[in-house]
Amino acid sequence: MNDTPGRTSPGSAPSGDQNGPGVPRPAGPADVNGSTSQWSKDQPPAGRWSPPTGQNPPPGPGRNWGAPPSPAQWGRPPAAKPGVIPLRPLSMGEILDSAVKTLRTYWRTVLPVMAVLAVFTQVTQILVQRYLVPPAPKADPDATPAEALKQLIDSTQASLIGLGPSMGVSLVALLISSALLAVVVSKAALGRPITLGAAWLESRPRLLQLLGLTLLLPVLSAAIMAVGLLPGLLLGGAPGVLLALLGGLGALVLNIWLMVRFSLSSPALILERGSVVQSLKRSAKLVQGSWWRIFGITLLTQLLAFVFTMIIAIPFAVIGLIVDGEALSGVLSGSPEAIGWPFLIVTGIGGVITSAITYPFSAGVTVLLYVDQRIRREALDLELIRAAGRPDPGPAPGTRAVGG
């Protein structure tokens, strides 16, 4: 009954003295008759046992647990990292950090075209602000409802005249930066270099469809907002104002939900080479189940871009006011003709710097979010590992098979 090493069963015959002379036999628990049970002859002698090689000693007084085992000791190798990102699901910090690393690594490809686009955007904004923006109409507190409505329409028209060309140029800059960054990040994930010419040749065939996608989303947003506000505007009076507020709030919430849901459609269009509708469906599928996470990362990205813009823009605005003393009165009064060229040029330089950094940073985060969601949902990391020529380590933790 005693074929295995270890303590003998209660009531078994004592074994011979195997410990050698002068070595006490370890004491065992007392049996039911009050005597001490004996140990098997295969039990190591007391005071001579040592832990197996490569294992940590057991805890106890004066003993340490030792360093925790590494992933390789457990048979799980670290994720491959042929490029700027580890090929596994990414955390929020890794996505933001990888966007910055991409800009640092591929600045020769990204920054020249971004600088040209930023200069073009700022020059357009300066010219529009100097020559096209009409003076803001003065509000009359004693105006009748019809006159107040006319003043509101005139003010909106003046704002649209100023914002229209600037928004159009900014849209083109955002479009080109999104297309280029999608190609650059796809190469950066594999650690492969790419020139500006190669990135442009690869992204150029998709620009027309990307333009349609980029125009479709604001039009859809404006239509939803109009539907939310229209019933209250038609009703009029206090009930109409309340209904317009509720409808506008509901339309705003719906727009935010849709914008996040379709936020990955641009990289999907460039990298998967589908149609506009297919890219919208792909984005909706990838975002499903991760809406709040993508919303939080996108919101944080825009907040960081805004903070960076303020850090650069405020000093340039102060310098512009020092150089052009008349500009402050023009800014406060809303009279563009009172703002001189020195102020516009100095603030425009600050705008070029911020745009050249924030455009590719925001676009890079969007592309990395797309890559991360595909890793999480479709095991894209395995395809990237094979494309990079690395051995296949198996699915990364947290990933699912294709089609999962």
Coordinates of C-alpha atoms in Angstrom, one line a residue:
M1 CA 0.0 0.0 0.0
N2 CA 3.1 2.2 0.2
D3 CA 4.4 2.3 -3.4
T4 CA 4.8 6.1 -3.7
P5 CA 7.1 8.5 -2.0
G6 CA 5.7 10.6 0.8
R7 CA 4.4 10.1 4.2
T8 CA 3.2 6.5 5.1
S9 CA -0.4 5.9 5.7
P10 CA -1.5 5.8 9.4
G11 CA -0.8 2.3 11.0
S12 CA 1.9 1.2 8.6
A13 CA 5.1 -0.4 9.9
P14 CA 8.1 1.8 10.5
S15 CA 10.7 1.8 7.9
G16 CA 14.4 1.4 8.5
D17 CA 16.6 4.2 9.5
Q18 CA 17.6 5.6 6.1
N19 CA 18.8 9.0 7.3
G20 CA 22.2 7.8 8.3
P21 CA 23.8 8.2 11.7
G22 CA 23.3 11.4 13.5
V23 CA 20.5 12.7 11.3
P24 CA 17.2 12.9 13.2
R25 CA 14.1 11.5 11.5
P26 CA 11.5 14.2 10.8
A27 CA 8.6 14.3 13.2
G28 CA 5.2 13.4 11.8
P29 CA 1.8 14.1 13.1
A30 CA 0.6 11.9 15.9
D31 CA -1.7 9.0 15.1
V32 CA -4.8 8.1 16.9
N33 CA -2.8 6.1 19.5
G34 CA -0.6 9.1 20.4
S35 CA 2.5 7.8 18.7
T36 CA 4.3 9.6 15.9
S37 CA 3.7 8.3 12.4
Q38 CA 6.7 7.3 10.3
W39 CA 7.9 8.7 6.9
S40 CA 8.5 6.7 3.8
K41 CA 12.0 5.5 3.0
D42 CA 11.8 7.5 -0.3
Q43 CA 11.3 10.8 1.6
P44 CA 14.4 13.1 1.4
P45 CA 16.3 13.4 4.6
A46 CA 15.5 16.4 6.8
G47 CA 17.7 19.4 6.2
R48 CA 19.0 18.0 2.8
W49 CA 16.0 19.0 0.5
S50 CA 16.5 21.7 -2.1
P51 CA 14.0 23.1 -4.5
P52 CA 14.1 21.9 -8.1
T53 CA 16.4 23.8 -10.4
G54 CA 14.8 26.9 -12.0
Q55 CA 11.9 27.2 -9.5
N56 CA 11.4 29.7 -6.8
P57 CA 11.6 28.5 -3.2
P58 CA 8.4 28.2 -1.2
P59 CA 7.4 31.2 0.9
G60 CA 8.3 31.2 4.6
P61 CA 10.2 33.1 7.2
G62 CA 13.4 34.4 5.6
R63 CA 12.5 33.3 2.1
N64 CA 11.7 35.4 -0.9
W65 CA 9.4 34.7 -3.8
G66 CA 11.9 35.8 -6.3
A67 CA 11.2 37.6 -9.6
P68 CA 7.9 36.8 -11.4
P69 CA 8.3 34.5 -14.4
S70 CA 8.6 36.2 -17.8
P71 CA 6.1 35.4 -20.6
A72 CA 8.7 33.3 -22.3
Q73 CA 9.0 31.0 -19.2
W74 CA 5.3 30.3 -19.4
G75 CA 5.5 29.5 -23.2
R76 CA 4.0 32.8 -24.3
P77 CA 6.5 34.9 -26.3
P78 CA 6.3 38.7 -26.3
A79 CA 4.3 40.2 -29.3
A80 CA 6.3 40.8 -32.4
K81 CA 7.1 44.4 -33.1
P82 CA 8.6 44.8 -36.6
G83 CA 7.5 48.5 -36.8
V84 CA 6.1 51.2 -34.6
I85 CA 3.5 49.1 -32.8
P86 CA 3.5 45.7 -31.1
L87 CA 1.4 43.3 -33.1
R88 CA -1.3 42.7 -30.4
P89 CA -4.3 44.6 -29.1
L90 CA -3.1 48.2 -28.2
S91 CA -3.9 50.3 -25.2
M92 CA -5.0 53.9 -25.4
G93 CA -1.5 55.1 -24.4
E94 CA 0.1 52.9 -27.0
I95 CA -2.1 54.2 -29.8
L96 CA -1.3 57.9 -28.9
D97 CA 2.4 57.1 -28.5
S98 CA 2.5 55.2 -31.7
A99 CA 1.0 58.1 -33.6
V100 CA 3.8 60.3 -32.3
K101 CA 6.4 57.7 -33.2
T102 CA 5.0 57.4 -36.7
L103 CA 5.4 61.2 -37.2
R104 CA 9.0 61.1 -35.8
T105 CA 10.0 58.0 -37.9
Y106 CA 8.4 59.1 -41.2
W107 CA 8.6 62.9 -40.8
R108 CA 10.4 63.2 -44.2
T109 CA 7.3 61.6 -45.8
V110 CA 4.6 63.3 -43.7
L111 CA 5.7 66.8 -42.7
P112 CA 6.6 68.3 -46.1
V113 CA 3.1 67.7 -47.6
M114 CA 1.5 68.6 -44.3
A115 CA 3.4 71.9 -44.2
V116 CA 2.4 72.7 -47.7
L117 CA -1.3 72.0 -46.9
A118 CA -1.1 74.0 -43.7
V119 CA 0.4 77.0 -45.5
F120 CA -2.3 76.8 -48.2
T121 CA -5.0 76.6 -45.6
Q122 CA -3.7 79.5 -43.5
V123 CA -3.3 81.7 -46.6
T124 CA -6.8 81.0 -47.7
Q125 CA -8.1 81.8 -44.2
I126 CA -6.2 85.0 -44.0
L127 CA -7.4 86.2 -47.5
V128 CA -11.0 85.2 -46.6
Q129 CA -10.9 87.0 -43.3
R130 CA -9.3 90.1 -44.8
Y131 CA -11.4 90.5 -47.9
L132 CA -14.5 88.3 -47.9
V133 CA -15.9 88.3 -44.4
P134 CA -18.6 91.1 -44.1
P135 CA -19.0 93.1 -40.9
A136 CA -21.2 91.4 -38.4
P137 CA -24.7 93.0 -38.3
K138 CA -25.5 94.8 -35.1
A139 CA -28.3 93.3 -33.1
D140 CA -31.2 95.6 -32.4
P141 CA -32.8 94.8 -29.0
D142 CA -36.0 96.6 -30.0
A143 CA -36.5 94.8 -33.3
T144 CA -39.7 93.0 -34.1
P145 CA -39.7 89.2 -34.4
A146 CA -39.5 89.5 -38.2
E147 CA -36.6 91.9 -38.0
A148 CA -34.8 89.7 -35.4
L149 CA -35.2 86.7 -37.8
K150 CA -33.7 88.8 -40.6
Q151 CA -30.8 89.8 -38.4
L152 CA -30.2 86.1 -37.5
I153 CA -30.2 85.2 -41.2
D154 CA -27.8 88.0 -42.1
S155 CA -25.5 87.0 -39.2
T156 CA -25.6 83.3 -40.3
Q157 CA -24.9 84.3 -43.9
A158 CA -21.9 86.4 -42.9
S159 CA -20.5 83.5 -40.8
L160 CA -21.0 81.1 -43.7
I161 CA -19.2 83.4 -46.1
G162 CA -16.2 83.4 -43.8
L163 CA -16.3 79.8 -42.9
G164 CA -17.2 78.3 -46.3
P165 CA -13.9 78.7 -48.1
S166 CA -11.8 78.0 -45.0
M167 CA -13.8 74.8 -44.3
G168 CA -13.4 73.7 -47.9
V169 CA -9.6 74.1 -47.9
S170 CA -9.4 72.5 -44.4
L171 CA -11.5 69.6 -45.8
V172 CA -9.1 69.1 -48.7
A173 CA -6.1 69.2 -46.3
L174 CA -7.8 66.7 -43.9
L175 CA -8.7 64.4 -46.9
I176 CA -5.1 64.3 -48.2
S177 CA -3.6 63.8 -44.8
S178 CA -6.0 61.0 -44.0
A179 CA -5.2 59.2 -47.3
L180 CA -1.4 59.6 -46.9
L181 CA -1.4 58.6 -43.2
A182 CA -3.4 55.5 -43.9
V183 CA -0.7 54.3 -46.3
V184 CA 2.2 55.4 -44.1
V185 CA 0.8 53.8 -40.9
S186 CA 0.2 50.5 -42.8
K187 CA 3.9 50.5 -43.7
A188 CA 5.0 51.7 -40.3
A189 CA 3.2 48.8 -38.6
L190 CA 5.6 46.5 -40.6
G191 CA 8.6 48.7 -40.2
R192 CA 8.9 49.3 -43.9
P193 CA 10.1 52.6 -45.3
I194 CA 8.0 54.5 -47.8
T195 CA 8.6 57.7 -49.7
L196 CA 6.2 60.5 -50.3
G197 CA 5.9 59.6 -53.9
A198 CA 5.1 56.0 -53.2
A199 CA 2.5 57.0 -50.6
W200 CA 0.9 59.4 -53.0
L201 CA 0.8 56.9 -55.8
E202 CA -0.9 54.3 -53.6
S203 CA -3.5 56.7 -52.1
R204 CA -4.3 58.8 -55.2
P205 CA -6.7 56.4 -56.8
R206 CA -8.9 56.5 -53.7
L207 CA -9.0 60.3 -53.3
L208 CA -12.2 60.8 -55.3
Q209 CA -14.1 58.2 -53.3
L210 CA -12.6 59.6 -50.1
L211 CA -13.8 63.0 -51.1
G212 CA -17.3 61.7 -51.5
L213 CA -17.1 60.0 -48.1
T214 CA -15.8 63.1 -46.5
L215 CA -18.6 65.2 -47.9
L216 CA -21.3 62.6 -47.2
L217 CA -20.7 62.6 -43.4
P218 CA -21.2 66.4 -42.9
V219 CA -24.2 66.5 -45.2
L220 CA -25.8 63.6 -43.2
S221 CA -25.0 65.4 -40.0
A222 CA -26.6 68.6 -41.2
A223 CA -29.7 66.8 -42.5
I224 CA -30.2 65.1 -39.1
M225 CA -29.8 68.5 -37.3
A226 CA -32.3 70.1 -39.7
V227 CA -34.9 67.4 -39.0
G228 CA -34.4 67.8 -35.3
L229 CA -34.8 71.6 -35.4
L230 CA -37.4 72.0 -38.1
P231 CA -40.6 71.1 -36.1
G232 CA -39.8 73.5 -33.4
L233 CA -39.0 76.3 -35.9
L234 CA -42.3 75.7 -37.7
L235 CA -44.3 75.7 -34.5
G236 CA -42.9 79.0 -33.2
G237 CA -43.5 80.6 -29.8
A238 CA -42.4 79.3 -26.5
P239 CA -43.5 75.7 -27.2
G240 CA -41.6 75.9 -30.5
V241 CA -38.4 77.0 -28.8
L242 CA -38.7 74.2 -26.3
L243 CA -39.4 71.6 -29.0
A244 CA -36.4 73.0 -31.1
L245 CA -34.1 72.7 -28.1
L246 CA -35.2 69.1 -27.4
G247 CA -35.0 68.2 -31.1
G248 CA -31.6 69.8 -31.5
L249 CA -30.3 68.0 -28.4
G250 CA -31.6 64.7 -29.8
A251 CA -30.1 65.4 -33.2
L252 CA -26.7 66.3 -31.6
V253 CA -26.6 63.0 -29.7
L254 CA -27.5 61.0 -32.8
N255 CA -24.8 62.8 -34.8
I256 CA -22.1 62.1 -32.2
W257 CA -23.2 58.4 -32.2
L258 CA -23.0 58.2 -36.0
M259 CA -19.7 60.1 -36.3
V260 CA -18.1 57.6 -33.9
R261 CA -19.7 54.7 -35.6
F262 CA -18.4 55.8 -39.0
S263 CA -15.1 57.2 -37.7
L264 CA -13.0 54.2 -39.2
S265 CA -14.6 54.4 -42.6
S266 CA -11.7 56.6 -44.1
P267 CA -8.9 54.1 -43.3
A268 CA -11.2 51.2 -44.3
L269 CA -11.8 52.9 -47.7
I270 CA -8.1 53.5 -48.4
L271 CA -6.7 50.2 -47.1
E272 CA -9.4 47.8 -48.1
R273 CA -10.2 49.5 -51.4
G274 CA -13.9 49.1 -51.2
S275 CA -16.7 51.5 -52.1
V276 CA -18.0 54.3 -49.9
V277 CA -21.0 52.2 -48.7
Q278 CA -18.8 49.2 -48.0
S279 CA -16.4 51.4 -45.9
L280 CA -19.3 52.7 -43.9
K281 CA -20.4 49.2 -43.2
R282 CA -16.9 48.1 -42.3
S283 CA -16.5 50.9 -39.9
A284 CA -19.9 50.2 -38.2
K285 CA -18.8 46.5 -37.8
L286 CA -15.4 47.3 -36.4
V287 CA -16.8 49.9 -33.9
Q288 CA -19.6 47.6 -32.7
G289 CA -19.1 46.7 -29.1
S290 CA -16.3 49.3 -28.7
W291 CA -18.2 52.5 -29.2
W292 CA -17.3 54.1 -25.8
R293 CA -13.7 53.1 -26.1
I294 CA -13.3 54.7 -29.5
F295 CA -15.3 57.7 -28.5
G296 CA -13.0 58.2 -25.5
I297 CA -9.8 57.9 -27.5
T298 CA -11.1 60.2 -30.2
L299 CA -12.2 62.8 -27.7
L300 CA -8.9 62.7 -25.9
T301 CA -7.1 63.0 -29.2
Q302 CA -9.1 66.1 -30.1
L303 CA -8.5 67.5 -26.6
L304 CA -4.7 67.0 -27.0
A305 CA -4.8 68.6 -30.4
F306 CA -6.7 71.6 -29.0
V307 CA -4.3 72.0 -26.1
F308 CA -1.3 71.9 -28.4
T309 CA -3.0 74.4 -30.7
M310 CA -3.6 76.8 -27.8
I311 CA 0.0 76.4 -26.5
I312 CA 1.3 77.5 -30.0
A313 CA -1.5 80.0 -31.0
I314 CA -1.7 82.1 -27.8
P315 CA 2.0 83.2 -27.9
F316 CA 1.7 84.0 -31.6
A317 CA -1.5 86.0 -31.0
V318 CA 0.2 88.0 -28.2
I319 CA 3.1 88.7 -30.5
G320 CA 0.7 89.7 -33.3
L321 CA -1.1 92.1 -30.9
I322 CA 2.3 93.6 -29.9
V323 CA 3.3 94.1 -33.5
D324 CA -0.1 95.4 -34.6
G325 CA -1.7 97.5 -31.8
E326 CA -4.9 98.2 -33.8
A327 CA -5.7 94.5 -34.2
L328 CA -7.2 94.1 -30.7
S329 CA -10.0 96.7 -31.3
G330 CA -10.8 95.0 -34.6
V331 CA -11.0 91.6 -33.0
L332 CA -13.2 92.9 -30.2
S333 CA -15.5 94.8 -32.5
G334 CA -15.8 92.1 -35.1
S335 CA -14.5 94.4 -37.9
P336 CA -12.1 92.5 -40.2
E337 CA -11.0 95.7 -41.9
A338 CA -9.5 96.9 -38.6
I339 CA -7.2 93.9 -38.4
G340 CA -3.9 94.6 -40.0
W341 CA -1.6 92.4 -42.1
P342 CA 1.1 92.1 -39.4
F343 CA -1.4 90.4 -37.0
L344 CA -2.7 88.1 -39.7
I345 CA 0.7 87.0 -40.8
V346 CA 2.1 86.3 -37.3
T347 CA -1.0 84.3 -36.3
G348 CA -0.9 82.6 -39.6
I349 CA 2.6 81.3 -38.9
G350 CA 1.3 79.8 -35.6
G351 CA -1.5 78.3 -37.5
V352 CA 0.8 76.6 -40.0
I353 CA 2.8 75.1 -37.2
T354 CA -0.2 73.7 -35.4
S355 CA -1.9 72.4 -38.5
A356 CA 1.2 70.7 -39.7
I357 CA 1.4 68.7 -36.5
T358 CA -2.3 68.2 -35.5
Y359 CA -3.6 67.0 -38.9
P360 CA -1.2 64.0 -39.2
F361 CA -1.5 63.2 -35.5
S362 CA -5.3 63.0 -35.6
A363 CA -5.3 61.1 -38.8
G364 CA -2.6 58.7 -37.4
V365 CA -4.7 57.9 -34.3
T366 CA -7.7 57.1 -36.5
V367 CA -5.7 54.7 -38.6
L368 CA -4.2 53.0 -35.6
L369 CA -7.6 52.7 -34.1
Y370 CA -8.7 50.9 -37.3
V371 CA -5.6 48.6 -37.1
D372 CA -6.3 47.9 -33.4
Q373 CA -9.9 47.0 -33.9
R374 CA -9.0 44.6 -36.7
I375 CA -6.4 43.0 -34.5
R376 CA -9.1 42.6 -31.7
R377 CA -11.9 41.3 -34.0
E378 CA -10.2 39.7 -37.0
A379 CA -6.7 38.6 -35.8
L380 CA -5.0 41.1 -38.2
D381 CA -1.9 40.7 -36.2
L382 CA -1.3 37.2 -37.6
E383 CA -1.5 38.6 -41.2
L384 CA 0.9 41.4 -40.3
I385 CA 3.3 39.0 -38.7
R386 CA 3.3 36.9 -41.8
A387 CA 3.7 40.0 -44.0
A388 CA 6.6 41.1 -42.0
G389 CA 8.3 37.7 -42.4
R390 CA 8.2 36.8 -38.7
P391 CA 7.4 33.4 -37.3
D392 CA 3.7 32.9 -36.3
P393 CA 3.4 32.9 -32.5
G394 CA -0.3 32.0 -32.5
P395 CA -3.2 34.3 -31.6
A396 CA -2.3 37.2 -29.4
P397 CA -4.2 37.4 -26.1
G398 CA -7.6 39.0 -26.5
T399 CA -7.9 38.4 -30.3
R400 CA -10.4 36.3 -32.1
A401 CA -10.3 34.4 -35.3
V402 CA -11.2 35.9 -38.6
G403 CA -15.0 36.4 -38.8
G404 CA -15.3 36.2 -35.0

